[in-house]
Amino acid sequence: MSLQKTGFQLLTPPPRASITAVHGYLPPDLLTNAELARMVDTSDAWIIERTGIKERHILKGEGLGTSHMAAEAVRGLLQKTGTKPEDIDLLICATTTPDMQFPSTANLICEMVGVRNVGSFDVQAACSGFLYSLTIAAQFIANGIARKVVVVGADKMSSIIDYTDRATCVLFGDAAGAVLLEPDNLGYGIMDALIRSDGSGMIHLHQKAGGSRMPPTPETVANRLHYVHQEGAAVYKFAIAKMAEVAGEIMARNNLRADMIDWLVPHQANKRIIESTAERMGLPMDKVMVTIQKYGNTTNATIPLCLWDYEPKLKRGDRLVLAAFGGGFTWAGVYVQWAYDGASAPKLNGKGNGKSS
Ligand code: ACO
């Protein structure tokens, strides 16, 4: 029954979820192309030409997992915005490298940053997980259940990478990025979101052992089955098609022409995939956020790290199209009207936009 037929009127539309702050964390240790060329049969020139990556950050230190980086990013986010842990209503962690099978990494992050007695959970959608999480968080805000939601994308990819496999070890890095979402009734925020999946893509990108289908044994470890298995060319083909498709669908659904978009914020897996997506959308590269040269593919952290890096350039009202793809296969697109002037956002310790490195 429609609202009109029952005589009720929706006086105000449900609030949109708006990104009101962003922060990130990069572990201090760097892994350069030159170092990788000493570990496997590759070269700086090949990696730059085929992927655009020059270096990536790697988390070192015994007992430090994904939660360590995520907690650093969330602590910075709270400090930067003057938000008390007790003001947070919900924390979602997008990760493919959880600290443990259970409990969730989100639970652990909450404990580490002092967020207690609220819901927290992980979202697993490989590299699309951050956009899946934004989409979920927006629903909690729209229906009034939560007013302050933290979404953190974090991955310690180095924990599942085979550093004897040149086809994968050059691609990935470790990092975390977090955003604060709050209700906005001024017309800014998450305007639209699409999430998609196709499980038949599993064969091309997955981790064979360690789950319930193939629990760990001495044989699975000896056969290196706990690392990322990727058929690069198949993933590349899928990514090129789906990134453009999802961005195009978001544009069409929201009547967005290319000249109306201020920024494309693409998942950072390969510079050639990013360039191809921009070209198919009709966007020049100066409207595309690119950080892959510094950080590599940090899986769930790529998109919030882009927002963090480019925060000083973002202006209130800017139209952003966020697009991602990942293992599963999964893919997602989100249209955001940015809610604040990044240049006047609070800074941590007076260091630029608060970057840790
Ligand atoms: N250094 C030198 N040569 C290499 C390297 C390397 N690091 N890696 C592969 N090669 C070789 C291959 O062995 C192959 O040699 P061959 O022709 O003698 O067999 C040759 O380079 C070409 O291999 P391709 O796989 O065709 O190389 P391509 O140009 O496709 O680049 C890459 C490989 C970078 C992996 C690309 O396919 C790609 O980016 N794919 C998508 C990956 C991706 O986006 N993954 C993230 C998914 S998101 C998530 O959910 C985790």
Short mmCIF file of C-alpha atoms and ligand atoms in Angstrom, two decimals:
data_model
loop_
_atom_site.label_atom_id
_atom_site.label_comp_id
_atom_site.label_asym_id
_atom_site.label_seq_id
_atom_site.Cartn_x
_atom_site.Cartn_y
_atom_site.Cartn_z
CA MET A 1 0.00 0.00 0.00
CA SER A 2 1.48 3.37 -0.94
CA LEU A 3 1.97 6.11 1.61
CA GLN A 4 -0.49 8.33 -0.28
CA LYS A 5 -3.28 5.74 -0.12
CA THR A 6 -2.97 5.38 3.64
CA GLY A 7 -3.12 9.14 4.06
CA PHE A 8 0.38 9.41 5.56
CA GLN A 9 2.87 11.81 4.13
CA LEU A 10 6.61 11.52 4.30
CA LEU A 11 7.37 15.08 5.46
CA THR A 12 11.13 14.76 5.06
CA PRO A 13 12.99 12.26 2.93
CA PRO A 14 15.19 9.79 4.82
CA PRO A 15 18.62 11.27 5.58
CA ARG A 16 21.43 10.50 3.21
CA ALA A 17 24.66 9.13 4.58
CA SER A 18 27.44 11.58 4.05
CA ILE A 19 31.20 11.07 4.32
CA THR A 20 32.22 13.73 6.84
CA ALA A 21 35.86 12.73 7.43
CA VAL A 22 38.53 10.40 6.11
CA HIS A 23 41.81 9.11 7.46
CA GLY A 24 44.35 6.45 6.59
CA TYR A 25 47.30 4.45 7.81
CA LEU A 26 50.32 3.20 5.90
CA PRO A 27 52.82 0.95 7.69
CA PRO A 28 56.30 2.51 7.66
CA ASP A 29 58.19 -0.27 5.81
CA LEU A 30 58.47 0.06 2.03
CA LEU A 31 58.91 -2.71 -0.56
CA THR A 32 60.30 -1.23 -3.75
CA ASN A 33 60.38 -2.67 -7.26
CA ALA A 34 64.16 -2.89 -6.97
CA GLU A 35 63.85 -5.12 -3.89
CA LEU A 36 61.26 -7.33 -5.65
CA ALA A 37 63.63 -7.68 -8.61
CA ARG A 38 66.14 -9.22 -6.18
CA MET A 39 63.49 -11.69 -4.91
CA VAL A 40 61.90 -12.90 -8.20
CA ASP A 41 62.57 -12.71 -11.96
CA THR A 42 61.10 -9.25 -12.62
CA SER A 43 62.25 -5.68 -13.20
CA ASP A 44 61.30 -2.15 -12.18
CA ALA A 45 60.58 -1.38 -15.85
CA TRP A 46 58.20 -4.36 -16.28
CA ILE A 47 56.26 -3.60 -13.09
CA ILE A 48 55.87 0.10 -13.91
CA GLU A 49 54.91 -0.53 -17.54
CA ARG A 50 52.41 -3.35 -16.86
CA THR A 51 50.92 -2.10 -13.54
CA GLY A 52 52.00 1.49 -12.76
CA ILE A 53 53.31 0.45 -9.32
CA LYS A 54 56.64 1.78 -8.00
CA GLU A 55 56.49 0.82 -4.34
CA ARG A 56 54.13 -0.51 -1.70
CA HIS A 57 53.98 -0.45 2.12
CA ILE A 58 54.32 -3.70 4.06
CA LEU A 59 53.26 -4.27 7.67
CA LYS A 60 56.08 -5.83 9.68
CA GLY A 61 56.12 -6.72 13.36
CA GLU A 62 55.23 -9.89 15.17
CA GLY A 63 51.59 -10.31 16.06
CA LEU A 64 50.44 -7.31 14.02
CA GLY A 65 47.49 -8.04 11.75
CA THR A 66 44.98 -6.08 9.71
CA SER A 67 43.34 -4.78 12.91
CA HIS A 68 46.54 -2.92 13.84
CA MET A 69 46.41 -0.77 10.68
CA ALA A 70 42.64 -0.37 10.83
CA ALA A 71 42.77 0.75 14.47
CA GLU A 72 45.46 3.32 13.59
CA ALA A 73 43.25 4.71 10.82
CA VAL A 74 40.15 4.78 13.03
CA ARG A 75 42.02 6.41 15.95
CA GLY A 76 43.20 9.15 13.60
CA LEU A 77 39.69 9.58 12.23
CA LEU A 78 38.23 10.01 15.73
CA GLN A 79 41.03 12.35 16.81
CA LYS A 80 40.78 14.44 13.66
CA THR A 81 37.03 14.95 14.07
CA GLY A 82 36.98 15.24 17.86
CA THR A 83 34.66 12.22 17.98
CA LYS A 84 34.55 10.19 21.19
CA PRO A 85 34.53 6.40 20.80
CA GLU A 86 31.23 6.29 22.71
CA ASP A 87 29.61 8.44 20.00
CA ILE A 88 30.07 5.72 17.35
CA ASP A 89 26.92 3.69 16.66
CA LEU A 90 28.33 1.06 14.30
CA LEU A 91 31.71 -0.03 12.90
CA ILE A 92 32.07 -2.00 9.68
CA CYS A 93 35.39 -3.42 8.54
CA ALA A 94 35.87 -4.40 4.90
CA THR A 95 38.68 -6.92 4.75
CA THR A 96 39.86 -10.00 2.89
CA THR A 97 42.68 -10.65 5.36
CA PRO A 98 40.94 -10.76 8.75
CA ASP A 99 43.16 -11.22 11.79
CA MET A 100 41.37 -14.51 12.51
CA GLN A 101 38.56 -16.66 11.09
CA PHE A 102 36.62 -15.43 14.08
CA PRO A 103 35.93 -13.17 15.87
CA SER A 104 35.53 -10.50 13.23
CA THR A 105 38.29 -7.95 12.75
CA ALA A 106 35.67 -5.24 13.33
CA ASN A 107 35.14 -6.63 16.85
CA LEU A 108 38.89 -6.42 17.50
CA ILE A 109 39.20 -2.88 16.14
CA CYS A 110 36.37 -1.71 18.40
CA GLU A 111 38.20 -3.10 21.43
CA MET A 112 41.46 -1.45 20.34
CA VAL A 113 39.95 2.02 19.85
CA GLY A 114 37.52 1.91 22.78
CA VAL A 115 34.24 1.60 20.85
CA ARG A 116 32.07 -0.60 23.09
CA ASN A 117 28.61 -2.07 23.17
CA VAL A 118 27.68 -1.31 19.56
CA GLY A 119 27.34 -3.50 16.50
CA SER A 120 30.46 -4.29 14.51
CA PHE A 121 31.03 -6.76 11.71
CA ASP A 122 33.26 -7.58 8.74
CA VAL A 123 32.26 -7.47 5.10
CA GLN A 124 33.98 -9.83 2.68
CA ALA A 125 33.67 -8.87 -0.97
CA ALA A 126 37.38 -8.91 -1.89
CA CYS A 127 38.41 -5.58 -3.44
CA SER A 128 34.80 -4.37 -3.68
CA GLY A 129 34.33 -4.73 0.07
CA PHE A 130 34.76 -1.05 0.90
CA LEU A 131 31.99 -0.04 -1.51
CA TYR A 132 29.77 -2.89 -0.30
CA SER A 133 30.35 -1.58 3.25
CA LEU A 134 29.53 2.02 2.33
CA THR A 135 26.30 0.76 0.75
CA ILE A 136 25.37 -1.17 3.91
CA ALA A 137 26.31 1.70 6.23
CA ALA A 138 24.15 4.12 4.23
CA GLN A 139 21.08 1.97 4.94
CA PHE A 140 21.67 2.12 8.71
CA ILE A 141 21.80 5.92 8.50
CA ALA A 142 18.82 6.25 6.14
CA ASN A 143 16.57 4.20 8.41
CA GLY A 144 17.64 6.16 11.49
CA ILE A 145 19.24 3.22 13.34
CA ALA A 146 22.70 4.83 13.39
CA ARG A 147 23.96 8.42 13.28
CA LYS A 148 27.73 7.94 13.31
CA VAL A 149 29.13 4.96 11.41
CA VAL A 150 32.80 4.14 10.84
CA VAL A 151 33.64 2.18 7.70
CA VAL A 152 37.23 1.01 7.56
CA GLY A 153 38.82 -0.85 4.66
CA ALA A 154 41.99 -2.64 5.67
CA ASP A 155 44.15 -5.45 4.37
CA LYS A 156 47.46 -7.04 5.21
CA MET A 157 47.82 -8.55 1.74
CA SER A 158 51.44 -9.47 2.49
CA SER A 159 50.07 -12.21 4.79
CA ILE A 160 48.56 -14.11 1.82
CA ILE A 161 51.03 -13.28 -0.96
CA ASP A 162 53.55 -15.81 -2.26
CA TYR A 163 56.79 -13.86 -2.56
CA THR A 164 58.14 -16.48 -4.96
CA ASP A 165 55.30 -15.86 -7.47
CA ARG A 166 56.26 -12.90 -9.66
CA ALA A 167 52.80 -12.66 -11.20
CA THR A 168 51.16 -11.68 -7.88
CA CYS A 169 53.85 -10.48 -5.46
CA VAL A 170 54.50 -7.25 -7.35
CA LEU A 171 50.87 -6.14 -7.17
CA PHE A 172 49.83 -5.88 -3.54
CA GLY A 173 50.53 -3.72 -0.48
CA ASP A 174 49.26 -3.30 3.08
CA ALA A 175 47.24 -0.34 4.40
CA ALA A 176 44.01 0.88 5.97
CA GLY A 177 41.62 3.74 5.24
CA ALA A 178 38.60 4.84 7.25
CA VAL A 179 35.65 7.17 6.75
CA LEU A 180 33.06 8.60 9.10
CA LEU A 181 29.47 8.58 7.83
CA GLU A 182 26.78 10.84 9.28
CA PRO A 183 23.27 11.91 8.26
CA ASP A 184 23.01 14.85 5.88
CA ASN A 185 19.80 16.65 4.99
CA LEU A 186 21.46 19.32 2.84
CA GLY A 187 21.55 17.26 -0.33
CA TYR A 188 25.08 15.85 -0.07
CA GLY A 189 26.20 12.29 0.60
CA ILE A 190 25.76 8.89 -0.98
CA MET A 191 23.26 9.49 -3.78
CA ASP A 192 23.26 6.03 -5.33
CA ALA A 193 24.98 2.67 -4.97
CA LEU A 194 25.16 -0.58 -6.92
CA ILE A 195 26.62 -3.86 -5.70
CA ARG A 196 27.00 -6.89 -7.95
CA SER A 197 28.56 -10.36 -7.90
CA ASP A 198 29.18 -13.44 -10.01
CA GLY A 199 30.50 -16.46 -8.11
CA SER A 200 31.53 -18.23 -11.30
CA GLY A 201 34.59 -15.96 -11.24
CA MET A 202 36.00 -17.78 -8.20
CA ILE A 203 38.16 -20.01 -10.35
CA HIS A 204 40.23 -17.04 -11.53
CA LEU A 205 40.99 -15.43 -8.17
CA HIS A 206 40.88 -17.13 -4.79
CA GLN A 207 42.78 -18.58 -1.86
CA LYS A 208 42.54 -22.35 -2.14
CA ALA A 209 43.14 -23.53 1.43
CA GLY A 210 42.43 -22.37 4.95
CA GLY A 211 38.64 -22.26 4.78
CA SER A 212 36.07 -24.96 5.54
CA ARG A 213 36.34 -26.49 2.07
CA MET A 214 40.05 -27.21 2.49
CA PRO A 215 41.14 -26.74 6.10
CA PRO A 216 44.86 -26.23 6.71
CA THR A 217 47.11 -29.27 6.80
CA PRO A 218 50.89 -29.71 6.48
CA GLU A 219 50.23 -30.62 2.80
CA THR A 220 48.26 -27.43 2.05
CA VAL A 221 51.07 -25.38 3.54
CA ALA A 222 53.78 -27.34 1.68
CA ASN A 223 51.84 -26.90 -1.59
CA ARG A 224 51.57 -23.12 -1.04
CA LEU A 225 47.77 -23.23 -1.14
CA HIS A 226 47.29 -20.47 1.43
CA TYR A 227 48.38 -17.76 -0.97
CA VAL A 228 46.44 -15.70 -3.53
CA HIS A 229 45.85 -17.73 -6.68
CA GLN A 230 45.23 -15.41 -9.60
CA GLU A 231 44.87 -15.89 -13.34
CA GLY A 232 45.91 -12.33 -14.12
CA ALA A 233 44.74 -12.10 -17.72
CA ALA A 234 41.21 -13.38 -16.94
CA VAL A 235 40.88 -11.00 -13.99
CA TYR A 236 42.19 -8.13 -16.11
CA LYS A 237 39.59 -8.78 -18.83
CA PHE A 238 36.78 -8.93 -16.29
CA ALA A 239 37.98 -5.81 -14.48
CA ILE A 240 38.21 -3.72 -17.65
CA ALA A 241 34.64 -4.67 -18.58
CA LYS A 242 32.99 -4.36 -15.16
CA MET A 243 34.63 -1.14 -13.96
CA ALA A 244 33.40 0.66 -17.08
CA GLU A 245 30.00 -1.06 -16.92
CA VAL A 246 29.28 -0.15 -13.31
CA ALA A 247 30.52 3.43 -13.73
CA GLY A 248 28.37 3.76 -16.88
CA GLU A 249 25.31 2.42 -15.06
CA ILE A 250 25.81 4.86 -12.17
CA MET A 251 26.14 7.72 -14.68
CA ALA A 252 23.01 6.69 -16.59
CA ARG A 253 20.87 6.16 -13.48
CA ASN A 254 21.78 9.61 -12.18
CA ASN A 255 21.75 11.50 -15.49
CA LEU A 256 25.44 12.28 -15.09
CA ARG A 257 27.38 13.37 -18.14
CA ALA A 258 31.17 13.08 -18.03
CA ASP A 259 31.55 16.87 -17.75
CA MET A 260 29.41 16.80 -14.56
CA ILE A 261 31.78 14.42 -12.74
CA ASP A 262 34.55 16.01 -10.70
CA TRP A 263 36.37 12.83 -9.68
CA LEU A 264 36.52 9.17 -10.57
CA VAL A 265 37.72 7.22 -7.53
CA PRO A 266 38.66 3.81 -8.91
CA HIS A 267 39.91 0.73 -7.11
CA GLN A 268 43.67 0.70 -7.63
CA ALA A 269 44.60 -2.69 -9.09
CA ASN A 270 46.41 -1.73 -12.28
CA LYS A 271 47.06 1.69 -13.84
CA ARG A 272 45.95 0.37 -17.23
CA ILE A 273 42.56 -0.69 -15.82
CA ILE A 274 42.14 2.77 -14.24
CA GLU A 275 43.04 4.54 -17.51
CA SER A 276 40.72 2.35 -19.54
CA THR A 277 37.81 3.04 -17.14
CA ALA A 278 38.39 6.78 -17.34
CA GLU A 279 38.58 6.65 -21.12
CA ARG A 280 35.34 4.69 -21.43
CA MET A 281 33.63 7.22 -19.12
CA GLY A 282 34.97 10.10 -21.22
CA LEU A 283 36.98 11.53 -18.30
CA PRO A 284 40.45 13.11 -18.59
CA MET A 285 43.08 11.64 -16.23
CA ASP A 286 43.29 14.87 -14.21
CA LYS A 287 39.83 13.97 -12.85
CA VAL A 288 40.95 10.52 -11.74
CA MET A 289 42.40 9.72 -8.32
CA VAL A 290 45.53 7.61 -8.73
CA THR A 291 47.70 6.38 -5.85
CA ILE A 292 48.72 2.98 -7.20
CA GLN A 293 52.31 4.11 -7.88
CA LYS A 294 52.86 4.65 -4.12
CA TYR A 295 50.72 2.00 -2.47
CA GLY A 296 50.04 -0.80 -5.00
CA ASN A 297 46.78 -2.72 -4.65
CA THR A 298 45.82 -2.51 -0.97
CA THR A 299 42.50 -4.34 -1.66
CA ASN A 300 39.87 -2.80 0.67
CA ALA A 301 42.00 0.25 1.49
CA THR A 302 42.50 1.62 -2.03
CA ILE A 303 39.39 3.80 -2.25
CA PRO A 304 39.51 5.38 1.24
CA LEU A 305 43.26 5.96 0.75
CA CYS A 306 42.50 7.81 -2.50
CA LEU A 307 39.96 9.99 -0.68
CA TRP A 308 42.51 10.64 2.08
CA ASP A 309 45.29 11.55 -0.34
CA TYR A 310 43.08 13.83 -2.42
CA GLU A 311 41.12 15.27 0.53
CA PRO A 312 42.75 18.75 0.27
CA LYS A 313 41.49 19.01 -3.33
CA LEU A 314 37.91 17.95 -2.61
CA LYS A 315 35.24 20.65 -2.46
CA ARG A 316 31.73 20.63 -1.07
CA GLY A 317 29.33 19.59 -3.81
CA ASP A 318 31.95 17.76 -5.90
CA ARG A 319 30.45 14.81 -7.73
CA LEU A 320 32.44 11.60 -7.24
CA VAL A 321 31.96 8.22 -8.90
CA LEU A 322 33.57 5.41 -6.89
CA ALA A 323 34.08 2.11 -8.73
CA ALA A 324 35.58 -1.21 -7.68
CA PHE A 325 35.93 -4.83 -8.71
CA GLY A 326 37.42 -7.83 -6.99
CA GLY A 327 37.54 -11.52 -6.37
CA GLY A 328 34.26 -13.36 -6.34
CA PHE A 329 33.83 -11.84 -8.80
CA THR A 330 32.35 -8.74 -7.19
CA TRP A 331 31.95 -5.22 -8.47
CA ALA A 332 30.33 -2.03 -7.21
CA GLY A 333 29.73 1.62 -7.95
CA VAL A 334 28.79 4.50 -5.65
CA TYR A 335 27.84 8.08 -6.54
CA VAL A 336 28.73 10.63 -3.87
CA GLN A 337 28.17 14.36 -3.61
CA TRP A 338 31.03 15.41 -1.38
CA ALA A 339 29.92 17.16 1.81
CA TYR A 340 32.85 19.38 2.87
CA ASP A 341 35.80 21.42 1.70
CA GLY A 342 38.78 19.13 2.19
CA ALA A 343 41.27 22.01 2.31
CA SER A 344 39.74 23.21 5.59
CA ALA A 345 39.35 19.73 7.11
CA PRO A 346 41.04 19.27 10.51
CA LYS A 347 44.67 18.17 10.29
CA LEU A 348 46.58 15.89 12.62
CA ASN A 349 49.81 17.24 14.14
CA GLY A 350 49.86 19.97 11.49
CA LYS A 351 51.20 17.46 8.94
CA GLY A 352 49.52 18.03 5.56
CA ASN A 353 46.23 16.18 5.52
CA GLY A 354 47.31 14.03 8.44
CA LYS A 355 49.10 11.34 6.47
CA SER A 356 51.11 8.94 8.57
CA SER A 357 53.98 8.61 6.11
N1 ACO B 1 57.70 -9.57 -14.06
C1 ACO B 1 58.03 -9.99 -15.30
N2 ACO B 1 57.24 -10.75 -16.05
C2 ACO B 1 56.06 -11.12 -15.53
C3 ACO B 1 55.65 -10.74 -14.26
C4 ACO B 1 56.53 -9.93 -13.51
N3 ACO B 1 56.25 -9.49 -12.27
N4 ACO B 1 54.43 -11.23 -14.02
C5 ACO B 1 54.08 -11.93 -15.11
N5 ACO B 1 55.08 -11.86 -16.01
C6 ACO B 1 55.13 -12.47 -17.32
C7 ACO B 1 54.24 -13.67 -17.46
O1 ACO B 1 54.87 -14.81 -16.92
C8 ACO B 1 54.07 -13.75 -18.96
O2 ACO B 1 55.21 -14.37 -19.49
P1 ACO B 1 55.07 -15.43 -20.70
O3 ACO B 1 54.45 -14.65 -21.83
O4 ACO B 1 56.47 -15.85 -20.94
O5 ACO B 1 54.17 -16.50 -20.17
C9 ACO B 1 54.08 -12.31 -19.38
O6 ACO B 1 54.66 -11.56 -18.30
C10 ACO B 1 52.71 -11.74 -19.68
O7 ACO B 1 51.84 -12.17 -18.64
P2 ACO B 1 50.41 -11.58 -18.54
O8 ACO B 1 49.72 -12.16 -17.33
O9 ACO B 1 49.71 -11.68 -19.85
O10 ACO B 1 50.77 -10.06 -18.23
P3 ACO B 1 49.80 -8.86 -18.17
O11 ACO B 1 50.26 -7.81 -19.09
O12 ACO B 1 48.37 -9.30 -18.24
O13 ACO B 1 50.03 -8.33 -16.68
C11 ACO B 1 48.97 -8.48 -14.57
C12 ACO B 1 49.84 -9.18 -15.59
C13 ACO B 1 49.67 -7.20 -14.14
C14 ACO B 1 48.79 -9.39 -13.36
C15 ACO B 1 47.60 -8.14 -15.22
O14 ACO B 1 47.08 -9.29 -15.82
C16 ACO B 1 46.60 -7.62 -14.24
O15 ACO B 1 46.75 -6.53 -13.72
N6 ACO B 1 45.52 -8.38 -14.01
C17 ACO B 1 44.48 -7.96 -13.11
C18 ACO B 1 44.95 -8.19 -11.75
C19 ACO B 1 44.05 -7.57 -10.73
O16 ACO B 1 43.47 -6.55 -10.97
N7 ACO B 1 43.98 -8.22 -9.58
C20 ACO B 1 43.32 -7.70 -8.46
C21 ACO B 1 41.96 -8.18 -8.35
S1 ACO B 1 41.23 -7.41 -7.00
C22 ACO B 1 41.07 -8.51 -5.71
O17 ACO B 1 40.01 -8.93 -5.45
C23 ACO B 1 42.30 -8.94 -4.94
#
